[in-house]
Amino acid sequence: MANMKKLHTFSLWESPQAGMFKEMLAQEGISCLVKNDRLSSAIGEIPFIECFPELWVIDDEAYPRAHLLLDAWLTPYNNPQAEEPWICPVCGESSEPQFSICWNCSRPRE
Ligand SMILES: [Zn+2]
């Protein structure tokens, strides 16, 4: 029986990307879900962070790999000068460097 494990609590500036990180982990074969304590107040978390989404790994055996992946994705996100945005060759949209798929058409970055 797998245990769920909390991977990350998104900060205010990261929270709009919570769903995208969940999809990116799914593409790596890691099942996750996003909890927002505003929608699950029964957990009894600290009210101050209740509006910040949390990313949970459904199978805790995948946690170490999920943690490494998320760290790699979040590092440039919190250091925006580290890399330039990249242009999707299919739809021509510009994606932020921390994302490995196009935000618009989900094409993997080359
Ligand atoms: Zn695209």
mmCIF file with all atom_site columns, C-alpha atoms and ligand atoms in Angstrom:
data_model
loop_
_atom_site.group_PDB
_atom_site.id
_atom_site.type_symbol
_atom_site.label_atom_id
_atom_site.label_alt_id
_atom_site.label_comp_id
_atom_site.label_asym_id
_atom_site.label_entity_id
_atom_site.label_seq_id
_atom_site.pdbx_PDB_ins_code
_atom_site.Cartn_x
_atom_site.Cartn_y
_atom_site.Cartn_z
_atom_site.occupancy
_atom_site.B_iso_or_equiv
_atom_site.pdbx_formal_charge
_atom_site.auth_seq_id
_atom_site.auth_comp_id
_atom_site.auth_asym_id
_atom_site.auth_atom_id
_atom_site.pdbx_PDB_model_num
ATOM   1   C  CA . MET A 1 1   ? 0.000   0.000  0.000   1.00 0.00 ? 1   MET A CA 1
ATOM   2   C  CA . ALA A 1 2   ? 1.560   3.228  -1.132  1.00 0.00 ? 2   ALA A CA 1
ATOM   3   C  CA . ASN A 1 3   ? 1.634   6.216  1.138   1.00 0.00 ? 3   ASN A CA 1
ATOM   4   C  CA . MET A 1 4   ? 1.138   9.748  -0.034  1.00 0.00 ? 4   MET A CA 1
ATOM   5   C  CA . LYS A 1 5   ? 3.876   12.181 0.783   1.00 0.00 ? 5   LYS A CA 1
ATOM   6   C  CA . LYS A 1 6   ? 3.898   15.953 0.554   1.00 0.00 ? 6   LYS A CA 1
ATOM   7   C  CA . LEU A 1 7   ? 6.462   17.061 -1.987  1.00 0.00 ? 7   LEU A CA 1
ATOM   8   C  CA . HIS A 1 8   ? 6.185   20.822 -1.935  1.00 0.00 ? 8   HIS A CA 1
ATOM   9   C  CA . THR A 1 9   ? 4.142   23.749 -0.681  1.00 0.00 ? 9   THR A CA 1
ATOM   10  C  CA . PHE A 1 10  ? 4.052   26.345 -3.408  1.00 0.00 ? 10  PHE A CA 1
ATOM   11  C  CA . SER A 1 11  ? 4.937   29.874 -2.564  1.00 0.00 ? 11  SER A CA 1
ATOM   12  C  CA . LEU A 1 12  ? 2.769   32.734 -3.706  1.00 0.00 ? 12  LEU A CA 1
ATOM   13  C  CA . TRP A 1 13  ? 4.737   33.265 -6.921  1.00 0.00 ? 13  TRP A CA 1
ATOM   14  C  CA . GLU A 1 14  ? 4.974   29.550 -7.661  1.00 0.00 ? 14  GLU A CA 1
ATOM   15  C  CA . SER A 1 15  ? 1.339   28.671 -6.998  1.00 0.00 ? 15  SER A CA 1
ATOM   16  C  CA . PRO A 1 16  ? 0.003   29.465 -10.497 1.00 0.00 ? 16  PRO A CA 1
ATOM   17  C  CA . GLN A 1 17  ? 2.307   26.730 -11.831 1.00 0.00 ? 17  GLN A CA 1
ATOM   18  C  CA . ALA A 1 18  ? 1.162   23.983 -9.432  1.00 0.00 ? 18  ALA A CA 1
ATOM   19  C  CA . GLY A 1 19  ? -1.000  22.235 -12.022 1.00 0.00 ? 19  GLY A CA 1
ATOM   20  C  CA . MET A 1 20  ? 1.748   22.389 -14.619 1.00 0.00 ? 20  MET A CA 1
ATOM   21  C  CA . PHE A 1 21  ? 4.289   20.788 -12.267 1.00 0.00 ? 21  PHE A CA 1
ATOM   22  C  CA . LYS A 1 22  ? 1.761   18.046 -11.586 1.00 0.00 ? 22  LYS A CA 1
ATOM   23  C  CA . GLU A 1 23  ? 1.464   17.408 -15.336 1.00 0.00 ? 23  GLU A CA 1
ATOM   24  C  CA . MET A 1 24  ? 5.242   17.478 -15.787 1.00 0.00 ? 24  MET A CA 1
ATOM   25  C  CA . LEU A 1 25  ? 5.675   14.868 -13.029 1.00 0.00 ? 25  LEU A CA 1
ATOM   26  C  CA . ALA A 1 26  ? 2.935   12.770 -14.614 1.00 0.00 ? 26  ALA A CA 1
ATOM   27  C  CA . GLN A 1 27  ? 4.960   12.801 -17.842 1.00 0.00 ? 27  GLN A CA 1
ATOM   28  C  CA . GLU A 1 28  ? 7.863   11.396 -15.821 1.00 0.00 ? 28  GLU A CA 1
ATOM   29  C  CA . GLY A 1 29  ? 5.607   8.587  -14.611 1.00 0.00 ? 29  GLY A CA 1
ATOM   30  C  CA . ILE A 1 30  ? 5.072   10.057 -11.147 1.00 0.00 ? 30  ILE A CA 1
ATOM   31  C  CA . SER A 1 31  ? 1.473   10.390 -10.033 1.00 0.00 ? 31  SER A CA 1
ATOM   32  C  CA . CYS A 1 32  ? 0.768   13.479 -7.966  1.00 0.00 ? 32  CYS A CA 1
ATOM   33  C  CA . LEU A 1 33  ? -2.155  15.503 -6.815  1.00 0.00 ? 33  LEU A CA 1
ATOM   34  C  CA . VAL A 1 34  ? -2.480  19.126 -5.857  1.00 0.00 ? 34  VAL A CA 1
ATOM   35  C  CA . LYS A 1 35  ? -4.102  19.914 -2.540  1.00 0.00 ? 35  LYS A CA 1
ATOM   36  C  CA . ASN A 1 36  ? -5.297  23.322 -1.676  1.00 0.00 ? 36  ASN A CA 1
ATOM   37  C  CA . ASP A 1 37  ? -6.154  23.591 1.951   1.00 0.00 ? 37  ASP A CA 1
ATOM   38  C  CA . ARG A 1 38  ? -8.853  26.079 1.154   1.00 0.00 ? 38  ARG A CA 1
ATOM   39  C  CA . LEU A 1 39  ? -10.677 23.118 -0.379  1.00 0.00 ? 39  LEU A CA 1
ATOM   40  C  CA . SER A 1 40  ? -9.708  20.601 2.294   1.00 0.00 ? 40  SER A CA 1
ATOM   41  C  CA . SER A 1 41  ? -9.852  22.546 5.533   1.00 0.00 ? 41  SER A CA 1
ATOM   42  C  CA . ALA A 1 42  ? -10.494 19.381 7.550   1.00 0.00 ? 42  ALA A CA 1
ATOM   43  C  CA . ILE A 1 43  ? -6.753  18.652 7.509   1.00 0.00 ? 43  ILE A CA 1
ATOM   44  C  CA . GLY A 1 44  ? -6.198  21.376 10.075  1.00 0.00 ? 44  GLY A CA 1
ATOM   45  C  CA . GLU A 1 45  ? -3.187  23.058 8.515   1.00 0.00 ? 45  GLU A CA 1
ATOM   46  C  CA . ILE A 1 46  ? -2.050  26.452 9.696   1.00 0.00 ? 46  ILE A CA 1
ATOM   47  C  CA . PRO A 1 47  ? -4.551  29.023 8.414   1.00 0.00 ? 47  PRO A CA 1
ATOM   48  C  CA . PHE A 1 48  ? -1.772  31.346 7.222   1.00 0.00 ? 48  PHE A CA 1
ATOM   49  C  CA . ILE A 1 49  ? -0.785  29.014 4.401   1.00 0.00 ? 49  ILE A CA 1
ATOM   50  C  CA . GLU A 1 50  ? -4.276  27.739 3.654   1.00 0.00 ? 50  GLU A CA 1
ATOM   51  C  CA . CYS A 1 51  ? -4.446  29.327 0.210   1.00 0.00 ? 51  CYS A CA 1
ATOM   52  C  CA . PHE A 1 52  ? -1.128  27.895 -1.016  1.00 0.00 ? 52  PHE A CA 1
ATOM   53  C  CA . PRO A 1 53  ? -1.412  24.732 -3.088  1.00 0.00 ? 53  PRO A CA 1
ATOM   54  C  CA . GLU A 1 54  ? 0.510   21.652 -2.036  1.00 0.00 ? 54  GLU A CA 1
ATOM   55  C  CA . LEU A 1 55  ? 1.906   19.000 -4.327  1.00 0.00 ? 55  LEU A CA 1
ATOM   56  C  CA . TRP A 1 56  ? 1.614   15.437 -2.998  1.00 0.00 ? 56  TRP A CA 1
ATOM   57  C  CA . VAL A 1 57  ? 3.298   12.357 -4.433  1.00 0.00 ? 57  VAL A CA 1
ATOM   58  C  CA . ILE A 1 58  ? 0.798   9.507  -4.393  1.00 0.00 ? 58  ILE A CA 1
ATOM   59  C  CA . ASP A 1 59  ? 3.433   6.763  -4.166  1.00 0.00 ? 59  ASP A CA 1
ATOM   60  C  CA . ASP A 1 60  ? 6.131   7.657  -1.649  1.00 0.00 ? 60  ASP A CA 1
ATOM   61  C  CA . GLU A 1 61  ? 8.622   5.379  -3.430  1.00 0.00 ? 61  GLU A CA 1
ATOM   62  C  CA . ALA A 1 62  ? 8.637   7.971  -6.222  1.00 0.00 ? 62  ALA A CA 1
ATOM   63  C  CA . TYR A 1 63  ? 9.273   10.797 -3.787  1.00 0.00 ? 63  TYR A CA 1
ATOM   64  C  CA . PRO A 1 64  ? 13.100  11.008 -4.063  1.00 0.00 ? 64  PRO A CA 1
ATOM   65  C  CA . ARG A 1 65  ? 12.949  11.240 -7.848  1.00 0.00 ? 65  ARG A CA 1
ATOM   66  C  CA . ALA A 1 66  ? 10.034  13.668 -7.769  1.00 0.00 ? 66  ALA A CA 1
ATOM   67  C  CA . HIS A 1 67  ? 11.951  15.833 -5.318  1.00 0.00 ? 67  HIS A CA 1
ATOM   68  C  CA . LEU A 1 68  ? 15.018  15.948 -7.567  1.00 0.00 ? 68  LEU A CA 1
ATOM   69  C  CA . LEU A 1 69  ? 12.918  16.819 -10.606 1.00 0.00 ? 69  LEU A CA 1
ATOM   70  C  CA . LEU A 1 70  ? 10.955  19.518 -8.848  1.00 0.00 ? 70  LEU A CA 1
ATOM   71  C  CA . ASP A 1 71  ? 14.103  21.050 -7.377  1.00 0.00 ? 71  ASP A CA 1
ATOM   72  C  CA . ALA A 1 72  ? 15.617  21.223 -10.850 1.00 0.00 ? 72  ALA A CA 1
ATOM   73  C  CA . TRP A 1 73  ? 12.492  22.890 -12.188 1.00 0.00 ? 73  TRP A CA 1
ATOM   74  C  CA . LEU A 1 74  ? 12.114  25.342 -9.325  1.00 0.00 ? 74  LEU A CA 1
ATOM   75  C  CA . THR A 1 75  ? 15.744  26.468 -9.158  1.00 0.00 ? 75  THR A CA 1
ATOM   76  C  CA . PRO A 1 76  ? 15.732  28.482 -12.394 1.00 0.00 ? 76  PRO A CA 1
ATOM   77  C  CA . TYR A 1 77  ? 12.208  29.619 -11.573 1.00 0.00 ? 77  TYR A CA 1
ATOM   78  C  CA . ASN A 1 78  ? 13.483  31.290 -8.426  1.00 0.00 ? 78  ASN A CA 1
ATOM   79  C  CA . ASN A 1 79  ? 16.564  32.575 -10.298 1.00 0.00 ? 79  ASN A CA 1
ATOM   80  C  CA . PRO A 1 80  ? 14.964  33.972 -13.435 1.00 0.00 ? 80  PRO A CA 1
ATOM   81  C  CA . GLN A 1 81  ? 18.225  35.320 -14.840 1.00 0.00 ? 81  GLN A CA 1
ATOM   82  C  CA . ALA A 1 82  ? 19.739  31.845 -15.002 1.00 0.00 ? 82  ALA A CA 1
ATOM   83  C  CA . GLU A 1 83  ? 18.290  30.945 -18.386 1.00 0.00 ? 83  GLU A CA 1
ATOM   84  C  CA . GLU A 1 84  ? 16.508  32.516 -21.277 1.00 0.00 ? 84  GLU A CA 1
ATOM   85  C  CA . PRO A 1 85  ? 12.988  31.561 -22.293 1.00 0.00 ? 85  PRO A CA 1
ATOM   86  C  CA . TRP A 1 86  ? 12.827  29.081 -25.151 1.00 0.00 ? 86  TRP A CA 1
ATOM   87  C  CA . ILE A 1 87  ? 10.690  29.199 -28.263 1.00 0.00 ? 87  ILE A CA 1
ATOM   88  C  CA . CYS A 1 88  ? 8.460   26.269 -29.163 1.00 0.00 ? 88  CYS A CA 1
ATOM   89  C  CA . PRO A 1 89  ? 9.270   25.096 -32.705 1.00 0.00 ? 89  PRO A CA 1
ATOM   90  C  CA . VAL A 1 90  ? 5.669   24.021 -33.297 1.00 0.00 ? 90  VAL A CA 1
ATOM   91  C  CA . CYS A 1 91  ? 3.513   26.914 -32.164 1.00 0.00 ? 91  CYS A CA 1
ATOM   92  C  CA . GLY A 1 92  ? 6.140   29.629 -31.761 1.00 0.00 ? 92  GLY A CA 1
ATOM   93  C  CA . GLU A 1 93  ? 5.150   30.474 -28.195 1.00 0.00 ? 93  GLU A CA 1
ATOM   94  C  CA . SER A 1 94  ? 7.816   31.409 -25.673 1.00 0.00 ? 94  SER A CA 1
ATOM   95  C  CA . SER A 1 95  ? 8.039   29.241 -22.538 1.00 0.00 ? 95  SER A CA 1
ATOM   96  C  CA . GLU A 1 96  ? 9.899   29.992 -19.322 1.00 0.00 ? 96  GLU A CA 1
ATOM   97  C  CA . PRO A 1 97  ? 13.198  28.088 -19.000 1.00 0.00 ? 97  PRO A CA 1
ATOM   98  C  CA . GLN A 1 98  ? 12.080  25.954 -16.038 1.00 0.00 ? 98  GLN A CA 1
ATOM   99  C  CA . PHE A 1 99  ? 9.476   24.162 -18.126 1.00 0.00 ? 99  PHE A CA 1
ATOM   100 C  CA . SER A 1 100 ? 10.346  21.149 -20.224 1.00 0.00 ? 100 SER A CA 1
ATOM   101 C  CA . ILE A 1 101 ? 7.112   21.274 -22.189 1.00 0.00 ? 101 ILE A CA 1
ATOM   102 C  CA . CYS A 1 102 ? 5.467   24.072 -24.141 1.00 0.00 ? 102 CYS A CA 1
ATOM   103 C  CA . TRP A 1 103 ? 2.797   25.734 -22.019 1.00 0.00 ? 103 TRP A CA 1
ATOM   104 C  CA . ASN A 1 104 ? 0.652   26.223 -25.114 1.00 0.00 ? 104 ASN A CA 1
ATOM   105 C  CA . CYS A 1 105 ? 0.773   22.933 -27.029 1.00 0.00 ? 105 CYS A CA 1
ATOM   106 C  CA . SER A 1 106 ? 2.594   20.634 -24.521 1.00 0.00 ? 106 SER A CA 1
ATOM   107 C  CA . ARG A 1 107 ? 5.334   19.782 -26.989 1.00 0.00 ? 107 ARG A CA 1
ATOM   108 C  CA . PRO A 1 108 ? 8.479   18.565 -25.132 1.00 0.00 ? 108 PRO A CA 1
ATOM   109 C  CA . ARG A 1 109 ? 11.425  20.916 -25.162 1.00 0.00 ? 109 ARG A CA 1
ATOM   110 C  CA . GLU A 1 110 ? 14.255  19.779 -27.387 1.00 0.00 ? 110 GLU A CA 1
HETATM 111 ZN ZN . ZN  B 2 .   ? 4.027   25.019 -28.485 1.00 0.00 ? 1   ZN  B ZN 1
#
